[in-house]
PDB file of N, CA and C in Angstrom:
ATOM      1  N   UNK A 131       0.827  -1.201   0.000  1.00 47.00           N
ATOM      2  CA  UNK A 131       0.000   0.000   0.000  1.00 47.00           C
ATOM      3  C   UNK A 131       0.868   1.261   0.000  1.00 47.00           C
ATOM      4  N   UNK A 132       2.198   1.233   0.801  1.00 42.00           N
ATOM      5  CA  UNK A 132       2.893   2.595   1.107  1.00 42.00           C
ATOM      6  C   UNK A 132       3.669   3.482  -0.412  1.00 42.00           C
ATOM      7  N   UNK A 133       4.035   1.322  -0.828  1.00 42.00           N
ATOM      8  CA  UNK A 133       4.825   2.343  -2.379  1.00 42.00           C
ATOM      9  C   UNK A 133       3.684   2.281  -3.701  1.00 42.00           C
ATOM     10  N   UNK A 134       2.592   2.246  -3.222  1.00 42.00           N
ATOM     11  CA  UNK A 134       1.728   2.635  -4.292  1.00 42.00           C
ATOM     12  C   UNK A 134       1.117   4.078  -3.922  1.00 42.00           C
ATOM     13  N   UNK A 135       0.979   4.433  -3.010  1.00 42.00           N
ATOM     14  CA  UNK A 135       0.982   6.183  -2.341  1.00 42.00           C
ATOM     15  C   UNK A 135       1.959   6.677  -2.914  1.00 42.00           C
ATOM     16  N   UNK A 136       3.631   6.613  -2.586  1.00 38.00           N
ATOM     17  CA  UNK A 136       4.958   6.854  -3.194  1.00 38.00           C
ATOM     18  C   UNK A 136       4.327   6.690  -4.319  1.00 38.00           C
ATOM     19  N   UNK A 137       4.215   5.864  -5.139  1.00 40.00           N
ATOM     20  CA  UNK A 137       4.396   5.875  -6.591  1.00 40.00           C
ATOM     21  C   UNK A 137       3.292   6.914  -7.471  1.00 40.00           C
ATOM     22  N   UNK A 138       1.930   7.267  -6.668  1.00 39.00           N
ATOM     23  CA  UNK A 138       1.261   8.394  -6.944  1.00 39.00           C
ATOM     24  C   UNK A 138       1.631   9.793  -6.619  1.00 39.00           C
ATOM     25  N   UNK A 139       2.490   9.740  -5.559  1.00 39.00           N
ATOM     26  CA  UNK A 139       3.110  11.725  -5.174  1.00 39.00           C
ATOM     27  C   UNK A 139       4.023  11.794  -6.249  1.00 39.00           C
ATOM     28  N   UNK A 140       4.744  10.820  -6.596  1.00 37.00           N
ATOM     29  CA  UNK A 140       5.865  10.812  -7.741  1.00 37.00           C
ATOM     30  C   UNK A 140       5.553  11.030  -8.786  1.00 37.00           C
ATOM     31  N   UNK A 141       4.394  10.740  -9.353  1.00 39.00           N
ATOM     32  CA  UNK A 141       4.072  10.644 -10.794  1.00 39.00           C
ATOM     33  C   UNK A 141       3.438  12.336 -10.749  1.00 39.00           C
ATOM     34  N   UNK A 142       3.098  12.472  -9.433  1.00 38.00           N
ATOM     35  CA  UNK A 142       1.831  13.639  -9.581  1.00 38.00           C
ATOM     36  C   UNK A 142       3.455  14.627  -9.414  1.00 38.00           C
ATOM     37  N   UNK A 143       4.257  14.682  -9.249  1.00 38.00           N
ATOM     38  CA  UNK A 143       5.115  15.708  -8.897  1.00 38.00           C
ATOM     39  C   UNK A 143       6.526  15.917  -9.818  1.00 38.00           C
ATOM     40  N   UNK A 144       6.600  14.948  -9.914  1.00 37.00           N
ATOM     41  CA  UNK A 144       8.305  14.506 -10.913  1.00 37.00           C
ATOM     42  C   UNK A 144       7.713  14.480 -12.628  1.00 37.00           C
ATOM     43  N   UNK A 145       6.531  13.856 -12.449  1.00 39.00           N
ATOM     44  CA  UNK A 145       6.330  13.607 -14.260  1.00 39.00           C
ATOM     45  C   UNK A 145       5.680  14.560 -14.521  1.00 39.00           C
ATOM     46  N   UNK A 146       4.311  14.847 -14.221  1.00 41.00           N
ATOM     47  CA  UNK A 146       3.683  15.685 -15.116  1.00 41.00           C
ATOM     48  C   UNK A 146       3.869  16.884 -14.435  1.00 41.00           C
ATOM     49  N   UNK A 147       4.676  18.137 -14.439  1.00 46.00           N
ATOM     50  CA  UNK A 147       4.921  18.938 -14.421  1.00 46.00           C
ATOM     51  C   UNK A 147       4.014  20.155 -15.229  1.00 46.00           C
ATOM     52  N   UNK A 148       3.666  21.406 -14.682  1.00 48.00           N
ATOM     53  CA  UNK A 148       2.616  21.944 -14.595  1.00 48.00           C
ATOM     54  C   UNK A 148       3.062  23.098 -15.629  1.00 48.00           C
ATOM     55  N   UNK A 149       2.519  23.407 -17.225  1.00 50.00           N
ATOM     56  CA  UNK A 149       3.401  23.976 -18.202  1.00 50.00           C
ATOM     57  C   UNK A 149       3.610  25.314 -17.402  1.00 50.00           C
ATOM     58  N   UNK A 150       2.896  26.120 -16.691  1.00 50.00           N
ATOM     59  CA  UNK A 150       3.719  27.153 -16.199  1.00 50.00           C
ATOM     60  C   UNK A 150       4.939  27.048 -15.621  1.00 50.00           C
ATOM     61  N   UNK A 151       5.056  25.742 -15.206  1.00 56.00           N
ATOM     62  CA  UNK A 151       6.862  25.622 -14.468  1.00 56.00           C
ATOM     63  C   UNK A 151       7.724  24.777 -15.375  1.00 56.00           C
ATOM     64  N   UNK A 152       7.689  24.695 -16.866  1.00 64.00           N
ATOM     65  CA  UNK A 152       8.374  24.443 -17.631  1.00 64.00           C
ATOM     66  C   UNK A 152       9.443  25.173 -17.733  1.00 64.00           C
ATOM     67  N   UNK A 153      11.002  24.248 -17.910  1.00 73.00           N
ATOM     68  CA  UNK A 153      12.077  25.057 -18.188  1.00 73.00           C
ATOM     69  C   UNK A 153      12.428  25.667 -19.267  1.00 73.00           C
ATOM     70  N   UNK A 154      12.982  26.807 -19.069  1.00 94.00           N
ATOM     71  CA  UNK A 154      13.126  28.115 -20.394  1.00 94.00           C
ATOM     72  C   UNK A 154      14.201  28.612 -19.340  1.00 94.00           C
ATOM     73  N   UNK A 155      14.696  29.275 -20.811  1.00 95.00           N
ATOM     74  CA  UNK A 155      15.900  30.265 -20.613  1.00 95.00           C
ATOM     75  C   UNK A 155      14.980  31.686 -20.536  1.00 95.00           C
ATOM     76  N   UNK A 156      15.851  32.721 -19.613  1.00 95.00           N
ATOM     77  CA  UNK A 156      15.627  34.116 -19.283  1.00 95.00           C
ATOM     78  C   UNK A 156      15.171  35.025 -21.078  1.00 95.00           C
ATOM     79  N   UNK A 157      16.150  34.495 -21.696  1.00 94.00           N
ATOM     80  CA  UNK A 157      15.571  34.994 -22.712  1.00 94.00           C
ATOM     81  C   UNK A 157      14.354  34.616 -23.392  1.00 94.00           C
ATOM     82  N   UNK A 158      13.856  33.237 -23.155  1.00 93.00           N
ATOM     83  CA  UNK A 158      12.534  33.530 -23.510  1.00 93.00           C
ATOM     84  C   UNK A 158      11.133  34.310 -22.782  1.00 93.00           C
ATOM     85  N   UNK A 159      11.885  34.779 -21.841  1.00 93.00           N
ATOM     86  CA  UNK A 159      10.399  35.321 -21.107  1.00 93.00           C
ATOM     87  C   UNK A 159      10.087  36.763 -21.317  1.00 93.00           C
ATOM     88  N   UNK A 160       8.993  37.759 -21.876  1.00 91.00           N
ATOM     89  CA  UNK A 160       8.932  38.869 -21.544  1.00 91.00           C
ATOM     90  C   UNK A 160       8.614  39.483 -20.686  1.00 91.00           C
ATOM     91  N   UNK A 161       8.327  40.761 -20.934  1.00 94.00           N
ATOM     92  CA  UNK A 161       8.641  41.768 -19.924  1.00 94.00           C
ATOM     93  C   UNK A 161       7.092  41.491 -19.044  1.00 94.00           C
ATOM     94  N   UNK A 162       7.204  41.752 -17.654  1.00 95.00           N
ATOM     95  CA  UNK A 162       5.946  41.409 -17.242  1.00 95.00           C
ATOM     96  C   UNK A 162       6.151  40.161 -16.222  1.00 95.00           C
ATOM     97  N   UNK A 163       6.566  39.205 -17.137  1.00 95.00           N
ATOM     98  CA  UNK A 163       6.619  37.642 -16.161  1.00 95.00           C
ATOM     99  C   UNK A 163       7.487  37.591 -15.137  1.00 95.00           C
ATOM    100  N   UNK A 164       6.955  36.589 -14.183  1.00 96.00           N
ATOM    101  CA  UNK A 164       7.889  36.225 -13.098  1.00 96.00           C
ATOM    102  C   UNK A 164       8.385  35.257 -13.497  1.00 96.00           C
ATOM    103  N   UNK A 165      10.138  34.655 -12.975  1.00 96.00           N
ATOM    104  CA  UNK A 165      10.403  32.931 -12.689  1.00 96.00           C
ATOM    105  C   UNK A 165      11.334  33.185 -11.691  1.00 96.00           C
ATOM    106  N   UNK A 166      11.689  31.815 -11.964  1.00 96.00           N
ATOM    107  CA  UNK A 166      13.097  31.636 -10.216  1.00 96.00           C
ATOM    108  C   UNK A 166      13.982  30.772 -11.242  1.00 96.00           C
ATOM    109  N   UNK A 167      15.035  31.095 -10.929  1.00 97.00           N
ATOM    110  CA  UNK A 167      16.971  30.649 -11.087  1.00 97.00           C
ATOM    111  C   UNK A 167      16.621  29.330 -11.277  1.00 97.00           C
ATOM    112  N   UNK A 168      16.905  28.451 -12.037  1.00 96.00           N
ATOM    113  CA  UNK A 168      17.012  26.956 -12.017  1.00 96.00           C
ATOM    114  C   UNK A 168      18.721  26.993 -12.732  1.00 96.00           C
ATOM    115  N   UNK A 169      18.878  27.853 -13.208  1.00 95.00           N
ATOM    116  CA  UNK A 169      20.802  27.459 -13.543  1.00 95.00           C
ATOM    117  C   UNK A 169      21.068  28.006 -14.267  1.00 95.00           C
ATOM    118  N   UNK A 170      22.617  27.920 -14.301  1.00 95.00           N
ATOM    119  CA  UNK A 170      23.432  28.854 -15.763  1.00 95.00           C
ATOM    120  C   UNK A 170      24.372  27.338 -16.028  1.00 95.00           C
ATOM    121  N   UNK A 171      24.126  28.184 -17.547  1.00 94.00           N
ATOM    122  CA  UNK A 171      25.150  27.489 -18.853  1.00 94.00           C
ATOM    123  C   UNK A 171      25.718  28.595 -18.948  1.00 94.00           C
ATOM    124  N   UNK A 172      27.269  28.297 -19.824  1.00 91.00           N
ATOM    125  CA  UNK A 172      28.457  29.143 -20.052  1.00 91.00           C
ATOM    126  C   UNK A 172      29.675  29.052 -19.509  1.00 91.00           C
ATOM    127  N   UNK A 173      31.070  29.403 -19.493  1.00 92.00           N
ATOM    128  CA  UNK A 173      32.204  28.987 -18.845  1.00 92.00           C
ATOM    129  C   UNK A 173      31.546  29.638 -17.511  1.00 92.00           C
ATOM    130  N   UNK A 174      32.920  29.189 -17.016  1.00 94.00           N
ATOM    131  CA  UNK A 174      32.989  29.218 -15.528  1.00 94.00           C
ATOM    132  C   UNK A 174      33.705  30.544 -15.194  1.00 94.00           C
ATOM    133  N   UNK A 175      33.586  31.477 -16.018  1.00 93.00           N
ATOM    134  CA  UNK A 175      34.167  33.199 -15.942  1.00 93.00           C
ATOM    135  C   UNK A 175      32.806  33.673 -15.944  1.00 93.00           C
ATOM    136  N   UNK A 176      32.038  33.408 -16.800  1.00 92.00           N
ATOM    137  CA  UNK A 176      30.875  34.146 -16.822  1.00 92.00           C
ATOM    138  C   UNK A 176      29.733  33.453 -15.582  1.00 92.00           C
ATOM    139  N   UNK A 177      29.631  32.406 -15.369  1.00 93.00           N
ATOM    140  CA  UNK A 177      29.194  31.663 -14.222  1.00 93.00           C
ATOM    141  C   UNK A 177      29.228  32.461 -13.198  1.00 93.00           C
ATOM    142  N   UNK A 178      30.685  32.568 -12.740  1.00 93.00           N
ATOM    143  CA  UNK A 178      31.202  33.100 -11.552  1.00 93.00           C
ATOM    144  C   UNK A 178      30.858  34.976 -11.570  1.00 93.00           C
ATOM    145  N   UNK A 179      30.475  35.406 -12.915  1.00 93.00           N
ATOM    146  CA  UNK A 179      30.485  36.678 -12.842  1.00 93.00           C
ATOM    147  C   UNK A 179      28.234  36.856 -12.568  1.00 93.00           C
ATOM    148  N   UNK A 180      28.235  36.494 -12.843  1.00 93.00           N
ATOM    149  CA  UNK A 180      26.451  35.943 -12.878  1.00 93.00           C
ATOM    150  C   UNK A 180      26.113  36.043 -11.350  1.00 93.00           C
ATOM    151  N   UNK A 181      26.556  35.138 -11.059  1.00 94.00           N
ATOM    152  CA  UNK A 181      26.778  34.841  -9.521  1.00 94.00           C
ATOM    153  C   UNK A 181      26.887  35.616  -8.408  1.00 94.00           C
ATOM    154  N   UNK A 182      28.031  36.270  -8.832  1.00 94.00           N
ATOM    155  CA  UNK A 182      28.297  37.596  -8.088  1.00 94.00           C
ATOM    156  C   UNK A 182      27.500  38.646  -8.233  1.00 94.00           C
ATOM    157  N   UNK A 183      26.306  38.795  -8.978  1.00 92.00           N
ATOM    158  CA  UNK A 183      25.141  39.692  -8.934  1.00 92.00           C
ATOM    159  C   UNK A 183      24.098  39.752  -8.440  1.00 92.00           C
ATOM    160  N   UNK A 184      24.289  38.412  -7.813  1.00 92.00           N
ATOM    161  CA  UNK A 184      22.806  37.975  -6.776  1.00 92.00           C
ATOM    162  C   UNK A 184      22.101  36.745  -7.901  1.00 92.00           C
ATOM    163  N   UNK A 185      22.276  36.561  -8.970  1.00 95.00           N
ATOM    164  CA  UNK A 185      22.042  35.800  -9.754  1.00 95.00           C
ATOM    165  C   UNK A 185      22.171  34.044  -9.658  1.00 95.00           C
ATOM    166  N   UNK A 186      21.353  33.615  -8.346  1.00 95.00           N
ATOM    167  CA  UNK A 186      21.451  32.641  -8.067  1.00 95.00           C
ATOM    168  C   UNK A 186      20.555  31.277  -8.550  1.00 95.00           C
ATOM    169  N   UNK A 187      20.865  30.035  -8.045  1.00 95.00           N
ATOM    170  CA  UNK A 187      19.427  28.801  -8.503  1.00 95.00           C
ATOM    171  C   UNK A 187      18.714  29.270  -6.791  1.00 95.00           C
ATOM    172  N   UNK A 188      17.293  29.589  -7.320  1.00 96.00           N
ATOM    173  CA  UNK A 188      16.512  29.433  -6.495  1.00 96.00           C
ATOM    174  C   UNK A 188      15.702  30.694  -6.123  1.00 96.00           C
ATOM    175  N   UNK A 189      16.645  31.620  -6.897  1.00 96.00           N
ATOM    176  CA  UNK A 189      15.990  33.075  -6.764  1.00 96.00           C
ATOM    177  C   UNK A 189      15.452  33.341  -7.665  1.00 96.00           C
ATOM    178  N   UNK A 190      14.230  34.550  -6.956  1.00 97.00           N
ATOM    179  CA  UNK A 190      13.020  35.183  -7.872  1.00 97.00           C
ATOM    180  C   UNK A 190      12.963  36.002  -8.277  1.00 97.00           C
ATOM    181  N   UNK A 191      12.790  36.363  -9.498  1.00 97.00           N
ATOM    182  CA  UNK A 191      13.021  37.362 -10.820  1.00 97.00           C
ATOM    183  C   UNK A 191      12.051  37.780 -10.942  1.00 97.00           C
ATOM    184  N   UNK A 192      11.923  39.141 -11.998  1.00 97.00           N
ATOM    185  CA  UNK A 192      10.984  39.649 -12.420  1.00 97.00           C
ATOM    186  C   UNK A 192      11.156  40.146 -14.076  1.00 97.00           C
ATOM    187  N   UNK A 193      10.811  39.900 -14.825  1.00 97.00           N
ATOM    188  CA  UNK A 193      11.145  40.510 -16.079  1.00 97.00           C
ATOM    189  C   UNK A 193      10.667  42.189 -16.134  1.00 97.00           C
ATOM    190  N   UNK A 194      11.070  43.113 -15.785  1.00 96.00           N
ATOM    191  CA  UNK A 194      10.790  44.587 -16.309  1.00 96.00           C
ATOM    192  C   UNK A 194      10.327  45.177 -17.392  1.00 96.00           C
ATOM    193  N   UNK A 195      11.907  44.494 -18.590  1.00 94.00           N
ATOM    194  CA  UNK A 195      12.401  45.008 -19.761  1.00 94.00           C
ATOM    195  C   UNK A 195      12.985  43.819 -20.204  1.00 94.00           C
ATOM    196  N   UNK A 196      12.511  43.775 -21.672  1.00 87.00           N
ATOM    197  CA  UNK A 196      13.735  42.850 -22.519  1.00 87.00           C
ATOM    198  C   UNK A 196      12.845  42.226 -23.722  1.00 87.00           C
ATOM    199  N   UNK A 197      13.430  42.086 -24.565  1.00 83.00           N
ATOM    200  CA  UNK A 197      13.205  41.456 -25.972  1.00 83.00           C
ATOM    201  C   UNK A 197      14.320  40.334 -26.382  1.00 83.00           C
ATOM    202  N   UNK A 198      14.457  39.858 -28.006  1.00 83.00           N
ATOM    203  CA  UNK A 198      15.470  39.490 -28.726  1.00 83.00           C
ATOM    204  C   UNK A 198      16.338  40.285 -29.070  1.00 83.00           C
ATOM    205  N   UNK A 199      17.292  40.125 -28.691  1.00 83.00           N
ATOM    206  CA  UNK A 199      18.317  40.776 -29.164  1.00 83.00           C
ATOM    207  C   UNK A 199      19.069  42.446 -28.429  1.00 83.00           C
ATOM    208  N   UNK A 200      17.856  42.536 -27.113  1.00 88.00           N
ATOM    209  CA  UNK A 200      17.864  43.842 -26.607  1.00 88.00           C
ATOM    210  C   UNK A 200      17.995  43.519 -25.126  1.00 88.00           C
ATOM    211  N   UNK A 201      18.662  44.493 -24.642  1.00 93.00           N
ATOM    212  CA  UNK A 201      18.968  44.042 -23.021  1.00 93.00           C
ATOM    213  C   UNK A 201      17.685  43.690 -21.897  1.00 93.00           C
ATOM    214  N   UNK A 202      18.209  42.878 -20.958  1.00 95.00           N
ATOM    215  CA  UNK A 202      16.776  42.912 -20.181  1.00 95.00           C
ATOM    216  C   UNK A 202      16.977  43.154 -18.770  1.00 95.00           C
ATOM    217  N   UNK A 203      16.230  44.084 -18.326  1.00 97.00           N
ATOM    218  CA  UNK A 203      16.088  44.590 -17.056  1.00 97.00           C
ATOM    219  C   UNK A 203      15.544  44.043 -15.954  1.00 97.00           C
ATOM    220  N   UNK A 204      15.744  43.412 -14.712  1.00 96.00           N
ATOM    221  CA  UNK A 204      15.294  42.279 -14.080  1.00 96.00           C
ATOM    222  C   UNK A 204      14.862  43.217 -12.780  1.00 96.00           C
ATOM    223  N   UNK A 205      14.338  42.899 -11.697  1.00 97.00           N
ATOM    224  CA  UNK A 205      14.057  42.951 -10.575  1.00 97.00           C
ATOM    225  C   UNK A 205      13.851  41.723  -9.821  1.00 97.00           C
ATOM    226  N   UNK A 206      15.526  41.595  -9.191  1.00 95.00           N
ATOM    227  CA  UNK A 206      16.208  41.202  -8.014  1.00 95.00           C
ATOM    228  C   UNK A 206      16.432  40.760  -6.967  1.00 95.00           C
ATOM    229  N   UNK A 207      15.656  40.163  -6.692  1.00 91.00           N
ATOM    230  CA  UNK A 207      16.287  40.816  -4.594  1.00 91.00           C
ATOM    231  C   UNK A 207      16.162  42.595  -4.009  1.00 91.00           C
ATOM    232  N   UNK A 208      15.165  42.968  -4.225  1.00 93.00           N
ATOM    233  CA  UNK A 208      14.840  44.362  -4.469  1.00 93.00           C
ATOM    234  C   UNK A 208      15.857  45.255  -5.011  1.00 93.00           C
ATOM    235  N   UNK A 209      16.575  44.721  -6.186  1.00 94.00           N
ATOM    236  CA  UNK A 209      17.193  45.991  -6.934  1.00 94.00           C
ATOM    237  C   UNK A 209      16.770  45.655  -8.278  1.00 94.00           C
ATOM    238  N   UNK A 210      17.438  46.321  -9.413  1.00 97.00           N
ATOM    239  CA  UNK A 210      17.279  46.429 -10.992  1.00 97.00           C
ATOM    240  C   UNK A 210      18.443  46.239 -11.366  1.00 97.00           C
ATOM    241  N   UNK A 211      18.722  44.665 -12.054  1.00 96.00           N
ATOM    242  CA  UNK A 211      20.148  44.647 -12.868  1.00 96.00           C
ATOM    243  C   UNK A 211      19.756  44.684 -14.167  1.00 96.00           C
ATOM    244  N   UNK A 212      20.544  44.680 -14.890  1.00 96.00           N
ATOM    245  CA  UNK A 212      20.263  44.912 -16.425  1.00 96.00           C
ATOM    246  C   UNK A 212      21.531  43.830 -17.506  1.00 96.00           C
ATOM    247  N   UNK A 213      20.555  42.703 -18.376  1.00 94.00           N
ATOM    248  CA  UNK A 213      21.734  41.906 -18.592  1.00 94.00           C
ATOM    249  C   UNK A 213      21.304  42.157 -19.954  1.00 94.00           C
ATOM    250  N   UNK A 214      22.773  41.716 -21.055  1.00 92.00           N
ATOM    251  CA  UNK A 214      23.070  42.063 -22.138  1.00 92.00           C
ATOM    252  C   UNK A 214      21.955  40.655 -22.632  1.00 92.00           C
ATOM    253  N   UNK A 215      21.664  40.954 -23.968  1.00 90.00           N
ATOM    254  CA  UNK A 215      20.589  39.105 -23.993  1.00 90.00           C
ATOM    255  C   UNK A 215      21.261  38.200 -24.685  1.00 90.00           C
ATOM    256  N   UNK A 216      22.262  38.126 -24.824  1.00 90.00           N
ATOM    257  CA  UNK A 216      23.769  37.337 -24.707  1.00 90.00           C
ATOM    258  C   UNK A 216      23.974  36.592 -23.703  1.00 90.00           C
ATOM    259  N   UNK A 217      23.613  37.297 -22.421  1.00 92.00           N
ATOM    260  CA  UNK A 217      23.489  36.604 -21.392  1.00 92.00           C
ATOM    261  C   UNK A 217      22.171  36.415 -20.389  1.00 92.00           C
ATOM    262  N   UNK A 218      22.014  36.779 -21.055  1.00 94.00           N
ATOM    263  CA  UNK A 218      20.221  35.884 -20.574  1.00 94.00           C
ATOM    264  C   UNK A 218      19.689  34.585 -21.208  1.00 94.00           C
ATOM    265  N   UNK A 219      20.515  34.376 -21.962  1.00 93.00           N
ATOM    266  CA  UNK A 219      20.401  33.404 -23.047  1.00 93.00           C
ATOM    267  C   UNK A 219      21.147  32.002 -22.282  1.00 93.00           C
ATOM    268  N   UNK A 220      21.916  32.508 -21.367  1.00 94.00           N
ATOM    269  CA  UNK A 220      22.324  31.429 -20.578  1.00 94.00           C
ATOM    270  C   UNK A 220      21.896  30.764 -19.486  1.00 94.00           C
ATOM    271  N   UNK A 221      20.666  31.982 -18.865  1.00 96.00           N
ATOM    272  CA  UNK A 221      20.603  31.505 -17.384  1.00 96.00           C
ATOM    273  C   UNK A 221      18.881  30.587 -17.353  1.00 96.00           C
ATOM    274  N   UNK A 222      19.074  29.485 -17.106  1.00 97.00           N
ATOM    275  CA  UNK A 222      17.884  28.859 -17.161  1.00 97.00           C
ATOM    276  C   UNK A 222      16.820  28.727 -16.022  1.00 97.00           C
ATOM    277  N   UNK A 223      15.590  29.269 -16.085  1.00 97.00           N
ATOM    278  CA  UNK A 223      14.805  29.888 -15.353  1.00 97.00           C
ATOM    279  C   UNK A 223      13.575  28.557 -15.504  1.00 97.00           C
ATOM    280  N   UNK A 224      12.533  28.728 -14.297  1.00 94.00           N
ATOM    281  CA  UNK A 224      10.822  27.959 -14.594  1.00 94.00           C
ATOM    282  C   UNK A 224      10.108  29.214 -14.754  1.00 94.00           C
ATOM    283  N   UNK A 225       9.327  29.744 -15.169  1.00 92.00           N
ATOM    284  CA  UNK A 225       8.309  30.447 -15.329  1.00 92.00           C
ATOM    285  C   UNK A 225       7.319  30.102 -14.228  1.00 92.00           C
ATOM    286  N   UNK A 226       6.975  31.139 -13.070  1.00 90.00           N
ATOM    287  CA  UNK A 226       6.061  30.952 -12.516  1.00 90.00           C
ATOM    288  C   UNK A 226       4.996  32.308 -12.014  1.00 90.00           C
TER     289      UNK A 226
END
């Protein structure tokens, strides 16, 4: 009985995943939406420089400003950073 409970929280939580918390990169989201940090791609210079901006997995964003090809303006941890979309293109976000 216990791992057929287990085997229903699992399916309801791990598999079907809810399309608003589908993974996307920062650059696909516009201006307006919220998500949270799920990770960066890119060397480990730009990683480490990401990082150092408050730009963490687990933190909650705000899209301000931003398009293709045009910078995007975030809200932070109550401030406003502003990333080139070069590099927004790296940091992989859920939409929520």
């Amino acid at each position: 009985m216990k791992s057929s409970i287990l085997k229903l929280k699992m399916d309801a939580c791990c598999y079907s995943r809810p399309e608003s918390h589908r993974s996307l990169y920062l650059s696909d989201l516009k201006s307006g939406e919220y998500a949270r940090v799920r990770g960066l791609t890119g060397s480990e210079e730009y990683r480490s420089k990401i990082l150092s901006l408050g730009v963490v997995p687990g933190t909650e964003l705000k899209v301000l400003n931003g398009s293709q090809g045009c910078p995007y303006v975030l809200k932070i941890n109550g401030s406003r950073l502003m990333l080139g979309w070069e590099m927004a293109k790296n940091i992989k976000v859920y939409a929520i």
